[in-house]
PDB file of C-alpha atoms in Angstrom:
ATOM      1  CA  MET A 248     -72.510 -68.208-135.066  1.00 48.00           C
ATOM      2  CA  ALA A 249     -69.214 -69.994-134.446  1.00 52.00           C
ATOM      3  CA  GLU A 250     -67.286 -66.835-135.312  1.00 55.00           C
ATOM      4  CA  SER A 251     -69.396 -64.806-132.860  1.00 52.00           C
ATOM      5  CA  GLU A 252     -68.739 -67.301-130.071  1.00 53.00           C
ATOM      6  CA  LYS A 253     -65.031 -67.241-130.835  1.00 58.00           C
ATOM      7  CA  ARG A 254     -64.935 -63.450-130.539  1.00 59.00           C
ATOM      8  CA  GLY A 255     -66.581 -63.794-127.126  1.00 70.00           C
ATOM      9  CA  ASP A 256     -63.835 -66.147-125.983  1.00 84.00           C
ATOM     10  CA  LYS A 257     -61.493 -64.039-123.896  1.00 85.00           C
ATOM     11  CA  PHE A 258     -59.808 -64.177-120.514  1.00 84.00           C
ATOM     12  CA  THR A 259     -61.682 -62.296-117.774  1.00 85.00           C
ATOM     13  CA  TRP A 260     -61.482 -61.862-114.002  1.00 84.00           C
ATOM     14  CA  THR A 261     -65.178 -60.999-113.710  1.00 85.00           C
ATOM     15  CA  TYR A 262     -65.953 -64.584-112.697  1.00 86.00           C
ATOM     16  CA  ALA A 263     -64.314 -63.765-109.356  1.00 85.00           C
ATOM     17  CA  ILE A 264     -67.490 -61.857-108.478  1.00 88.00           C
ATOM     18  CA  TRP A 265     -69.345 -65.170-108.442  1.00 86.00           C
ATOM     19  CA  LEU A 266     -67.306 -66.209-105.404  1.00 85.00           C
ATOM     20  CA  LEU A 267     -67.867 -62.965-103.485  1.00 85.00           C
ATOM     21  CA  PRO A 268     -70.987 -64.081-101.520  1.00 83.00           C
ATOM     22  CA  TYR A 269     -69.161 -67.020 -99.950  1.00 77.00           C
ATOM     23  CA  PRO A 270     -66.319 -65.142 -98.175  1.00 78.00           C
ATOM     24  CA  ALA A 271     -68.562 -62.118 -97.591  1.00 80.00           C
ATOM     25  CA  GLN A 272     -70.917 -64.055 -95.317  1.00 79.00           C
ATOM     26  CA  ASN A 273     -68.069 -64.633 -92.853  1.00 74.00           C
ATOM     27  CA  TYR A 274     -67.776 -60.869 -92.422  1.00 72.00           C
ATOM     28  CA  LEU A 275     -71.516 -60.070 -92.487  1.00 74.00           C
ATOM     29  CA  TRP A 276     -73.236 -62.878 -90.548  1.00 71.00           C
ATOM     30  CA  TRP A 277     -73.287 -60.883 -87.293  1.00 68.00           C
ATOM     31  CA  LEU A 278     -75.528 -58.259 -88.931  1.00 72.00           C
ATOM     32  CA  ALA A 279     -78.303 -60.868 -88.732  1.00 72.00           C
ATOM     33  CA  PRO A 280     -77.129 -63.320 -86.041  1.00 67.00           C
ATOM     34  CA  LYS A 281     -80.520 -65.051 -85.778  1.00 72.00           C
ATOM     35  CA  TRP A 282     -80.353 -66.333 -89.340  1.00 79.00           C
ATOM     36  CA  ASP A 283     -79.198 -69.898 -89.894  1.00 79.00           C
ATOM     37  CA  TRP A 284     -75.863 -69.041 -91.477  1.00 76.00           C
ATOM     38  CA  TRP A 285     -74.785 -72.661 -91.571  1.00 79.00           C
ATOM     39  CA  ILE A 286     -77.613 -73.446 -93.998  1.00 86.00           C
ATOM     40  CA  ILE A 287     -77.016 -70.181 -95.864  1.00 85.00           C
ATOM     41  CA  GLY A 288     -73.364 -71.136 -96.258  1.00 84.00           C
ATOM     42  CA  LEU A 289     -74.275 -74.559 -97.655  1.00 88.00           C
ATOM     43  CA  ILE A 290     -76.765 -73.050-100.111  1.00 90.00           C
ATOM     44  CA  THR A 291     -74.270 -70.384-101.187  1.00 88.00           C
ATOM     45  CA  LEU A 292     -71.547 -72.985-101.713  1.00 87.00           C
ATOM     46  CA  ALA A 293     -73.881 -75.289-103.661  1.00 91.00           C
ATOM     47  CA  LEU A 294     -75.124 -72.508-105.949  1.00 90.00           C
ATOM     48  CA  THR A 295     -71.564 -71.288-106.555  1.00 89.00           C
ATOM     49  CA  VAL A 296     -70.319 -74.781-107.447  1.00 89.00           C
ATOM     50  CA  ILE A 297     -73.311 -75.378-109.741  1.00 92.00           C
ATOM     51  CA  ALA A 298     -72.823 -72.012-111.472  1.00 90.00           C
ATOM     52  CA  ILE A 299     -69.090 -72.530-112.038  1.00 90.00           C
ATOM     53  CA  ALA A 300     -69.423 -76.185-113.099  1.00 92.00           C
ATOM     54  CA  GLY A 301     -72.314 -75.346-115.430  1.00 93.00           C
ATOM     55  CA  SER A 302     -70.429 -72.463-116.995  1.00 92.00           C
ATOM     56  CA  ILE A 303     -67.331 -74.631-117.499  1.00 92.00           C
ATOM     57  CA  CYS A 304     -69.429 -77.270-119.278  1.00 94.00           C
ATOM     58  CA  ILE A 305     -71.123 -74.686-121.500  1.00 92.00           C
ATOM     59  CA  ASN A 306     -67.847 -73.023-122.431  1.00 91.00           C
ATOM     60  CA  LEU A 307     -66.212 -76.389-123.113  1.00 92.00           C
ATOM     61  CA  ALA A 308     -69.083 -77.301-125.418  1.00 91.00           C
ATOM     62  CA  ARG A 309     -68.659 -73.985-127.243  1.00 89.00           C
ATOM     63  CA  ARG A 310     -64.861 -74.316-127.218  1.00 89.00           C
ATOM     64  CA  ARG A 311     -64.328 -71.077-125.364  1.00 90.00           C
ATOM     65  CA  TRP A 312     -60.996 -72.117-123.945  1.00 91.00           C
ATOM     66  CA  TRP A 313     -60.060 -68.759-122.426  1.00 92.00           C
ATOM     67  CA  ARG A 314     -63.387 -68.638-120.589  1.00 91.00           C
ATOM     68  CA  VAL A 315     -62.681 -72.089-119.161  1.00 91.00           C
ATOM     69  CA  VAL A 316     -59.227 -70.988-118.032  1.00 92.00           C
ATOM     70  CA  SER A 317     -60.781 -67.891-116.431  1.00 90.00           C
ATOM     71  CA  LEU A 318     -63.218 -70.027-114.451  1.00 89.00           C
ATOM     72  CA  LEU A 319     -60.520 -72.444-113.299  1.00 89.00           C
ATOM     73  CA  ILE A 320     -58.187 -69.773-111.914  1.00 90.00           C
ATOM     74  CA  THR A 321     -60.924 -67.502-110.547  1.00 84.00           C
ATOM     75  CA  PRO A 322     -60.350 -68.705-106.933  1.00 85.00           C
ATOM     76  CA  LEU A 323     -56.692 -67.609-106.963  1.00 88.00           C
ATOM     77  CA  PRO A 324     -57.303 -63.867-106.338  1.00 87.00           C
ATOM     78  CA  TRP A 325     -59.579 -64.716-103.413  1.00 86.00           C
ATOM     79  CA  LEU A 326     -56.986 -67.037-101.902  1.00 86.00           C
ATOM     80  CA  VAL A 327     -54.421 -64.236-102.096  1.00 90.00           C
ATOM     81  CA  ILE A 328     -56.849 -61.700-100.592  1.00 87.00           C
ATOM     82  CA  ILE A 329     -57.834 -64.061 -97.764  1.00 83.00           C
ATOM     83  CA  TYR A 330     -54.171 -64.818 -97.023  1.00 86.00           C
ATOM     84  CA  ILE A 331     -53.242 -61.118 -96.914  1.00 90.00           C
ATOM     85  CA  ALA A 332     -56.241 -60.382 -94.673  1.00 83.00           C
ATOM     86  CA  ALA A 333     -55.231 -63.162 -92.272  1.00 79.00           C
ATOM     87  CA  VAL A 334     -51.595 -62.034 -92.149  1.00 84.00           C
ATOM     88  CA  THR A 335     -52.553 -58.407 -91.499  1.00 83.00           C
ATOM     89  CA  GLY A 336     -55.119 -59.353 -88.843  1.00 78.00           C
ATOM     90  CA  ILE A 337     -58.176 -58.265 -90.828  1.00 81.00           C
ATOM     91  CA  THR A 338     -60.384 -61.125 -89.685  1.00 80.00           C
ATOM     92  CA  PRO A 339     -64.200 -61.197 -89.489  1.00 80.00           C
ATOM     93  CA  ASP A 340     -63.963 -60.843 -85.704  1.00 81.00           C
ATOM     94  CA  SER A 341     -61.581 -57.872 -85.830  1.00 83.00           C
ATOM     95  CA  VAL A 342     -63.865 -56.129 -88.347  1.00 82.00           C
ATOM     96  CA  GLN A 343     -66.874 -56.742 -86.110  1.00 82.00           C
ATOM     97  CA  PHE A 344     -64.947 -55.364 -83.131  1.00 87.00           C
ATOM     98  CA  ALA A 345     -63.829 -52.241 -85.003  1.00 86.00           C
ATOM     99  CA  LEU A 346     -67.362 -51.442 -86.166  1.00 84.00           C
ATOM    100  CA  ASN A 347     -68.894 -51.973 -82.719  1.00 86.00           C
ATOM    101  CA  LYS A 348     -66.077 -50.747 -80.476  1.00 90.00           C
ATOM    102  CA  GLN A 349     -67.915 -47.648 -79.252  1.00 92.00           C
ATOM    103  CA  ALA A 350     -70.955 -49.726 -78.320  1.00 90.00           C
ATOM    104  CA  TYR A 351     -68.739 -52.115 -76.349  1.00 90.00           C
ATOM    105  CA  LEU A 352     -67.044 -49.202 -74.554  1.00 92.00           C
ATOM    106  CA  ALA A 353     -70.426 -47.684 -73.670  1.00 91.00           C
ATOM    107  CA  GLU A 354     -71.563 -51.023 -72.250  1.00 89.00           C
ATOM    108  CA  ILE A 355     -68.355 -51.327 -70.226  1.00 89.00           C
ATOM    109  CA  GLU A 356     -68.788 -47.808 -68.814  1.00 88.00           C
ATOM    110  CA  ARG A 357     -72.186 -48.866 -67.461  1.00 86.00           C
ATOM    111  CA  THR A 358     -70.610 -51.793 -65.624  1.00 80.00           C
ATOM    112  CA  ASP A 359     -70.726 -51.485 -61.842  1.00 77.00           C
ATOM    113  CA  VAL A 360     -67.510 -52.640 -60.166  1.00 76.00           C
ATOM    114  CA  PRO A 361     -66.186 -52.309 -56.614  1.00 73.00           C
ATOM    115  CA  SER A 362     -63.949 -49.300 -56.107  1.00 73.00           C
ATOM    116  CA  GLY A 363     -60.441 -49.897 -57.435  1.00 76.00           C
ATOM    117  CA  GLU A 364     -61.286 -53.248 -59.007  1.00 83.00           C
ATOM    118  CA  PRO A 365     -60.404 -53.688 -62.698  1.00 89.00           C
ATOM    119  CA  ARG A 366     -63.337 -53.986 -65.065  1.00 89.00           C
ATOM    120  CA  PHE A 367     -63.936 -57.338 -66.750  1.00 89.00           C
ATOM    121  CA  ARG A 368     -66.580 -57.949 -69.417  1.00 88.00           C
ATOM    122  CA  THR A 369     -67.220 -60.596 -72.041  1.00 86.00           C
ATOM    123  CA  PHE A 370     -69.155 -60.412 -75.299  1.00 85.00           C
ATOM    124  CA  ALA A 371     -69.981 -63.492 -77.378  1.00 78.00           C
ATOM    125  CA  LEU A 372     -68.924 -62.855 -80.960  1.00 76.00           C
ATOM    126  CA  ASP A 373     -70.350 -66.115 -82.306  1.00 64.00           C
ATOM    127  CA  SER A 374     -73.205 -67.101 -80.031  1.00 48.00           C
ATOM    128  CA  MET A 375     -74.230 -69.702 -82.629  1.00 47.00           C
ATOM    129  CA  PHE A 376     -70.865 -71.473 -82.188  1.00 44.00           C
ATOM    130  CA  LYS A 377     -70.041 -71.251 -85.887  1.00 48.00           C
ATOM    131  CA  ALA A 378     -67.780 -74.108 -86.934  1.00 47.00           C
ATOM    132  CA  THR A 379     -67.849 -75.414 -83.319  1.00 48.00           C
ATOM    133  CA  THR A 380     -65.557 -72.570 -82.321  1.00 53.00           C
ATOM    134  CA  SER A 381     -66.464 -70.193 -79.530  1.00 71.00           C
ATOM    135  CA  THR A 382     -65.190 -66.680 -80.143  1.00 79.00           C
ATOM    136  CA  THR A 383     -65.398 -64.360 -77.151  1.00 83.00           C
ATOM    137  CA  LEU A 384     -64.466 -60.694 -76.956  1.00 88.00           C
ATOM    138  CA  VAL A 385     -63.026 -59.993 -73.515  1.00 90.00           C
ATOM    139  CA  TYR A 386     -62.378 -56.625 -71.892  1.00 92.00           C
ATOM    140  CA  ASP A 387     -59.861 -57.148 -69.104  1.00 92.00           C
ATOM    141  CA  GLU A 388     -58.647 -53.914 -67.543  1.00 91.00           C
ATOM    142  CA  SER A 389     -55.944 -55.845 -65.684  1.00 92.00           C
ATOM    143  CA  ASP A 390     -54.698 -57.489 -68.920  1.00 93.00           C
ATOM    144  CA  GLU A 391     -54.003 -60.685 -66.982  1.00 91.00           C
ATOM    145  CA  ILE A 392     -55.926 -62.726 -69.523  1.00 89.00           C
ATOM    146  CA  ALA A 393     -52.974 -62.245 -71.882  1.00 89.00           C
ATOM    147  CA  LEU A 394     -50.637 -64.068 -69.497  1.00 89.00           C
ATOM    148  CA  PRO A 395     -49.841 -67.745 -70.138  1.00 85.00           C
ATOM    149  CA  ARG A 396     -52.413 -70.131 -68.717  1.00 78.00           C
ATOM    150  CA  GLY A 397     -52.008 -70.657 -64.993  1.00 78.00           C
ATOM    151  CA  GLU A 398     -49.985 -67.473 -64.436  1.00 85.00           C
ATOM    152  CA  GLN A 399     -53.000 -65.287 -63.645  1.00 86.00           C
ATOM    153  CA  SER A 400     -53.051 -64.044 -60.074  1.00 89.00           C
ATOM    154  CA  THR A 401     -55.239 -65.652 -57.446  1.00 89.00           C
ATOM    155  CA  ALA A 402     -57.198 -62.390 -57.193  1.00 88.00           C
ATOM    156  CA  TRP A 403     -57.883 -62.466 -60.947  1.00 88.00           C
ATOM    157  CA  GLN A 404     -59.058 -66.069 -60.838  1.00 86.00           C
ATOM    158  CA  GLN A 405     -61.330 -65.413 -57.869  1.00 86.00           C
ATOM    159  CA  ARG A 406     -62.709 -62.259 -59.481  1.00 85.00           C
ATOM    160  CA  THR A 407     -63.494 -63.956 -62.798  1.00 84.00           C
ATOM    161  CA  GLN A 408     -65.031 -66.980 -61.077  1.00 84.00           C
ATOM    162  CA  LYS A 409     -67.298 -64.681 -59.080  1.00 83.00           C
ATOM    163  CA  LEU A 410     -68.327 -62.731 -62.178  1.00 80.00           C
ATOM    164  CA  CYS A 411     -69.047 -65.979 -63.978  1.00 80.00           C
ATOM    165  CA  SER A 412     -71.257 -67.391 -61.238  1.00 79.00           C
ATOM    166  CA  GLU A 413     -73.084 -64.136 -60.480  1.00 76.00           C
ATOM    167  CA  LYS A 414     -73.280 -62.319 -63.830  1.00 72.00           C
ATOM    168  CA  LYS A 415     -72.422 -65.033 -66.369  1.00 73.00           C
ATOM    169  CA  GLU A 416     -69.372 -63.011 -67.465  1.00 70.00           C
ATOM    170  CA  CYS A 417     -67.425 -66.173 -68.156  1.00 72.00           C
ATOM    171  CA  VAL A 418     -64.174 -67.123 -69.787  1.00 71.00           C
ATOM    172  CA  ASN A 419     -62.423 -70.390 -69.087  1.00 67.00           C
ATOM    173  CA  LEU A 420     -58.745 -70.738 -69.934  1.00 67.00           C
ATOM    174  CA  TYR A 421     -58.792 -74.431 -68.988  1.00 58.00           C
ATOM    175  CA  PRO A 422     -55.331 -74.607 -67.369  1.00 46.00           C
ATOM    176  CA  GLY A 423     -53.822 -78.034 -67.901  1.00 49.00           C
ATOM    177  CA  SER A 424     -56.273 -78.926 -70.664  1.00 54.00           C
ATOM    178  CA  ASP A 425     -55.262 -80.090 -74.141  1.00 57.00           C
ATOM    179  CA  TRP A 426     -58.134 -78.216 -75.782  1.00 61.00           C
ATOM    180  CA  PRO A 427     -56.680 -75.684 -78.262  1.00 64.00           C
ATOM    181  CA  PHE A 428     -57.373 -72.033 -77.728  1.00 73.00           C
ATOM    182  CA  SER A 429     -55.740 -68.675 -78.357  1.00 81.00           C
ATOM    183  CA  VAL A 430     -55.889 -65.135 -76.991  1.00 85.00           C
ATOM    184  CA  SER A 431     -55.326 -62.229 -79.393  1.00 86.00           C
ATOM    185  CA  LYS A 432     -55.158 -58.559 -78.451  1.00 89.00           C
ATOM    186  CA  VAL A 433     -57.335 -56.341 -80.667  1.00 88.00           C
ATOM    187  CA  GLY A 434     -57.325 -53.091 -78.697  1.00 87.00           C
ATOM    188  CA  GLU A 435     -56.470 -51.486 -75.375  1.00 91.00           C
ATOM    189  CA  HIS A 436     -57.589 -54.064 -72.772  1.00 92.00           C
ATOM    190  CA  PHE A 437     -59.609 -55.869 -75.488  1.00 94.00           C
ATOM    191  CA  TYR A 438     -58.863 -59.494 -76.373  1.00 91.00           C
ATOM    192  CA  ILE A 439     -60.449 -62.122 -78.579  1.00 88.00           C
ATOM    193  CA  VAL A 440     -60.452 -65.619 -77.099  1.00 85.00           C
ATOM    194  CA  TYR A 441     -60.846 -68.536 -79.514  1.00 79.00           C
ATOM    195  CA  GLN A 442     -61.836 -71.888 -78.065  1.00 72.00           C
ATOM    196  CA  ASN A 443     -62.241 -74.813 -80.473  1.00 61.00           C
ATOM    197  CA  PHE A 444     -65.106 -76.600 -78.805  1.00 52.00           C
ATOM    198  CA  ILE A 445     -68.733 -75.896 -78.083  1.00 46.00           C
ATOM    199  CA  ASP A 446     -68.535 -76.043 -74.287  1.00 45.00           C
ATOM    200  CA  ALA A 447     -66.779 -72.692 -73.999  1.00 42.00           C
ATOM    201  CA  PHE A 448     -69.323 -71.151 -71.663  1.00 43.00           C
ATOM    202  CA  PRO A 449     -70.443 -72.745 -68.399  1.00 41.00           C
TER     203      PRO A 449
END
């Protein structure tokens, strides 16, 4: 029995699969936005920790040292993958945008605007305010949203204020505020606005 267990003691990366559900939910939550992904995330994290801790204890008891080492360094490949994805701009929001870009463009084409006026549309990417961060996809044909805060033209400010009050197409850059936010370009006239507080929409 001891000899059989010793033969089964080998280094393996297969334990990395155990961690797959946790990062995957950040890329898949929008497929079912009505689910309570906060609770799902907690359950997933708890089950993953229990599985890894339990397996470490079992392998320690059986003196499977290489299995223990495998479990301890399993997170490293995921940290590298997540870092590379962040550096290259492959974020959950950019993936969602890429998969739904044609639907967004079709919706924008149906938008009625006065003749000669640039189109402006907003789409909530995390309507549940995941992690108290509002993520908004903005289509701004004038591209003025990419300018530093406060440098947008008066016409742009008046136009966006009107759209916000009449059609709830809102984005607030909070000029002069200390609240952190960022604007990232993800396509032609498309921007993702991150605002780290819940009150991102009027």
